[in-house]
Coordinates of C-alpha atoms in Angstrom, one line a residue:
Chain A
K1 CA 21.6 -65.8 31.4
N2 CA 20.9 -66.7 27.7
E3 CA 23.8 -65.5 25.4
V4 CA 21.4 -65.4 22.5
E5 CA 17.8 -64.4 22.9
Q6 CA 15.2 -64.6 20.1
S7 CA 11.7 -62.9 19.8
P8 CA 9.4 -63.8 19.2
Q9 CA 9.3 -67.4 20.2
N10 CA 6.1 -68.3 18.2
L11 CA 4.8 -66.3 15.1
T12 CA 1.6 -67.0 13.0
A13 CA 0.8 -64.9 10.1
Q14 CA -1.2 -64.9 6.7
E15 CA 0.7 -65.7 3.5
G16 CA 2.1 -62.7 1.8
E17 CA 2.9 -60.9 5.1
F18 CA 6.3 -59.3 5.9
I19 CA 8.0 -61.2 8.6
T20 CA 10.6 -59.9 11.0
I21 CA 12.5 -61.8 13.8
N22 CA 14.9 -60.5 16.1
C23 CA 17.9 -61.7 17.8
S24 CA 20.1 -60.0 20.5
Y25 CA 23.1 -61.5 22.0
S26 CA 25.4 -60.5 24.9
V27 CA 28.8 -61.9 23.7
G28 CA 31.5 -60.5 21.5
I29 CA 31.1 -62.0 18.0
S30 CA 32.9 -62.3 14.9
A31 CA 29.9 -63.4 12.8
L32 CA 26.2 -64.4 13.3
H33 CA 24.4 -67.0 11.8
W34 CA 20.8 -67.4 10.7
L35 CA 19.7 -70.8 10.3
Q36 CA 16.6 -72.7 9.4
Q37 CA 15.2 -76.0 10.8
H38 CA 12.3 -77.9 9.1
P39 CA 9.9 -80.2 10.8
G40 CA 12.2 -83.1 9.6
G41 CA 15.0 -81.5 12.0
G42 CA 17.4 -80.8 9.3
I43 CA 19.5 -77.7 9.6
V44 CA 20.2 -75.3 6.8
S45 CA 22.5 -72.3 6.9
L46 CA 20.7 -69.2 5.8
F47 CA 23.2 -66.4 6.3
M48 CA 26.5 -65.8 8.0
L49 CA 27.2 -62.0 8.6
S50 CA 29.3 -59.9 10.3
S51 CA 28.4 -56.5 9.4
G52 CA 25.4 -54.7 7.5
K53 CA 22.8 -56.4 5.4
K54 CA 22.5 -59.6 3.1
K55 CA 19.9 -60.7 0.8
H56 CA 19.0 -64.1 -0.7
G57 CA 15.9 -64.0 -2.6
R58 CA 13.0 -63.1 -0.4
L59 CA 14.9 -63.3 2.9
I60 CA 16.9 -60.3 4.3
A61 CA 19.4 -60.3 7.3
T62 CA 21.0 -57.3 9.1
I63 CA 23.1 -56.9 11.9
N64 CA 24.1 -53.9 14.1
I65 CA 27.3 -54.9 15.8
Q66 CA 27.3 -51.9 18.3
E67 CA 23.8 -52.7 19.5
K68 CA 24.4 -56.5 19.4
H69 CA 21.3 -57.3 17.6
S70 CA 20.3 -58.7 14.1
S71 CA 17.1 -59.3 12.4
L72 CA 15.9 -61.7 9.9
H73 CA 13.0 -60.7 7.3
I74 CA 11.0 -62.6 5.0
T75 CA 9.1 -60.5 2.4
A76 CA 6.0 -62.2 0.6
S77 CA 5.7 -64.9 2.9
H78 CA 4.6 -68.4 1.9
P79 CA 3.6 -71.5 3.7
R80 CA 6.8 -73.2 2.5
D81 CA 8.6 -70.5 4.8
S82 CA 7.0 -72.3 8.0
A83 CA 9.9 -73.7 9.9
V84 CA 12.1 -73.0 13.1
Y85 CA 14.5 -69.9 12.4
I86 CA 17.6 -69.8 14.8
C87 CA 20.2 -67.2 15.5
A88 CA 23.3 -68.7 16.5
V89 CA 26.8 -66.8 17.3
P90 CA 30.4 -67.8 18.1
P91 CA 31.2 -66.2 21.4
N92 CA 34.7 -64.2 21.0
R93 CA 36.8 -66.2 18.9
D94 CA 35.8 -69.8 19.8
D95 CA 35.2 -72.0 17.0
K96 CA 31.7 -73.3 18.4
I97 CA 28.5 -71.7 18.0
I98 CA 25.9 -70.9 20.5
F99 CA 22.5 -71.3 19.4
G100 CA 19.2 -69.2 20.4
K101 CA 16.1 -71.1 21.2
G102 CA 14.8 -70.4 17.8
T103 CA 11.5 -68.8 16.6
R104 CA 8.8 -71.1 15.2
L105 CA 7.2 -69.7 12.1
H106 CA 3.8 -70.8 10.7
I107 CA 2.5 -69.2 7.5
L108 CA -1.2 -69.6 6.8
P109 CA -2.4 -70.1 3.4
Chain B
E1 CA 26.6 -78.2 -3.7
P2 CA 28.8 -79.8 -1.1
E3 CA 27.1 -81.5 1.7
V4 CA 27.8 -83.2 5.1
T5 CA 26.5 -86.6 5.3
Q6 CA 25.2 -88.1 8.4
T7 CA 24.6 -91.9 8.8
P8 CA 22.4 -93.5 10.1
S9 CA 19.3 -91.3 10.0
H10 CA 17.7 -93.1 12.8
Q11 CA 19.3 -95.4 15.3
V12 CA 17.4 -97.0 18.1
T13 CA 19.5 -98.8 20.7
Q14 CA 19.0 -100.3 24.1
M15 CA 20.4 -98.7 27.2
G16 CA 24.0 -99.5 28.0
Q17 CA 24.9 -100.2 24.3
E18 CA 27.6 -98.5 22.5
V19 CA 26.8 -96.5 19.3
I20 CA 28.8 -94.7 16.6
L21 CA 27.4 -92.0 14.7
R22 CA 29.2 -91.3 11.2
C23 CA 29.6 -88.2 9.4
V24 CA 31.4 -87.2 6.3
P25 CA 32.2 -83.6 6.4
I26 CA 33.0 -81.4 3.4
S27 CA 36.4 -82.3 2.0
N28 CA 38.2 -79.0 1.9
H29 CA 36.7 -77.9 5.5
L30 CA 39.1 -78.1 8.4
Y31 CA 36.8 -77.7 11.4
F32 CA 34.3 -80.4 12.4
Y33 CA 31.6 -80.4 15.0
W34 CA 29.3 -82.3 16.8
Y35 CA 25.9 -80.7 18.2
R36 CA 22.8 -82.3 19.9
Q37 CA 19.3 -81.3 20.2
I38 CA 17.0 -82.9 22.7
L39 CA 13.4 -82.8 21.7
G40 CA 11.8 -79.5 22.2
Q41 CA 15.0 -77.9 23.3
K42 CA 17.8 -75.8 21.7
V43 CA 20.7 -77.3 19.9
E44 CA 23.7 -77.7 22.3
F45 CA 27.4 -77.7 21.4
L46 CA 29.3 -81.1 22.1
V47 CA 32.6 -80.9 20.7
S48 CA 34.8 -79.2 18.0
F49 CA 37.8 -80.9 16.3
Y50 CA 40.7 -79.4 14.4
N51 CA 44.0 -80.6 13.2
N52 CA 43.4 -84.4 14.4
E53 CA 42.3 -83.3 17.9
I54 CA 39.8 -81.8 20.1
S55 CA 39.9 -78.4 20.1
E56 CA 37.0 -77.5 22.6
K57 CA 34.2 -79.6 24.3
S58 CA 31.3 -78.9 26.4
E59 CA 30.4 -80.1 30.0
I60 CA 27.8 -82.7 28.0
F61 CA 30.9 -84.4 26.6
D62 CA 32.0 -86.6 29.3
D63 CA 34.0 -89.7 29.3
Q64 CA 31.3 -91.5 27.7
F65 CA 31.9 -89.6 24.7
S66 CA 34.6 -89.7 22.0
V67 CA 35.4 -88.7 18.5
E68 CA 37.6 -89.8 15.9
R69 CA 38.7 -89.0 12.3
P70 CA 39.9 -92.7 11.4
D71 CA 40.7 -92.2 7.8
G72 CA 40.7 -88.4 6.9
S73 CA 37.1 -88.5 5.6
N74 CA 34.7 -89.8 8.1
F75 CA 34.2 -87.9 11.4
T76 CA 32.7 -90.2 14.1
L77 CA 31.0 -89.7 17.5
K78 CA 30.9 -92.8 19.8
I79 CA 28.9 -92.9 22.9
R80 CA 30.1 -95.9 24.7
S81 CA 27.3 -96.7 27.2
T82 CA 24.1 -95.0 26.2
K83 CA 21.7 -93.6 28.6
L84 CA 18.0 -92.7 28.3
E85 CA 19.0 -89.3 28.4
D86 CA 21.3 -89.3 25.4
S87 CA 18.3 -89.5 23.2
A88 CA 18.5 -86.7 20.7
M89 CA 19.1 -85.6 17.4
Y90 CA 23.0 -85.3 16.8
F91 CA 24.1 -82.9 14.1
C92 CA 27.5 -82.9 12.5
A93 CA 28.9 -79.8 11.1
S94 CA 32.1 -78.7 9.3
S95 CA 33.5 -75.3 8.4
E96 CA 36.3 -73.7 6.9
P97 CA 38.8 -72.1 9.4
G98 CA 37.1 -70.2 12.2
P99 CA 33.6 -69.3 12.6
S100 CA 33.7 -66.4 10.5
Y101 CA 33.4 -69.0 7.6
G102 CA 29.9 -70.4 7.0
Y103 CA 28.9 -73.6 8.6
T104 CA 27.4 -76.6 6.9
F105 CA 25.4 -78.8 9.0
G106 CA 24.4 -82.8 8.2
S107 CA 21.0 -83.5 8.2
G108 CA 21.1 -85.3 11.6
T109 CA 20.9 -88.7 13.4
R110 CA 18.0 -89.3 15.7
L111 CA 19.3 -91.5 18.3
T112 CA 16.7 -93.1 20.3
V113 CA 17.7 -94.9 23.7
V114 CA 15.2 -97.4 25.0

């Protein structure tokens, strides 16, 4: 059983659309990470959150600890947002993080 | 903004050869990690390192793998005798104490074993 599930796996949208990517996890966690991976392969940390909501520019991340669910939203999406978005969690108090399979987002101009 | 630096960005090696992947973590971070991503698959944990010793390792991290922090700044991953299935992108990461603090990833080393 996957400890981190993301949906959708693939998402294509028009520029300007509001995007939502979901993440559910089955382990107890202290924090959840949202990461971005561009076609070149590099991974960038977008958010690390343990409760509530965080916002950075057009990106918003929310988490519901009781429901073990997090969402990443992108407002006014742009083709440069095209990337793979990955949810990752540290199980219990381990220092490693477990990655989801990622959501491949493609924003059309 | 502080970065995690990985070298080389791409390495091609013959099967059976030893490779060393190098990483310079962020200087005030205490936890160091190696992850790998086989093409088309998700990122997998290999090993974590804290206080000059391995704190956790995955099943992937067998006797062919080793890590070292030889000089207090570099953090290296060695694969003793590479196999074709070791071909992957290898990411180094570092964090402040514990996973509740943010991670910073390096840009990765693409290892191709031929």
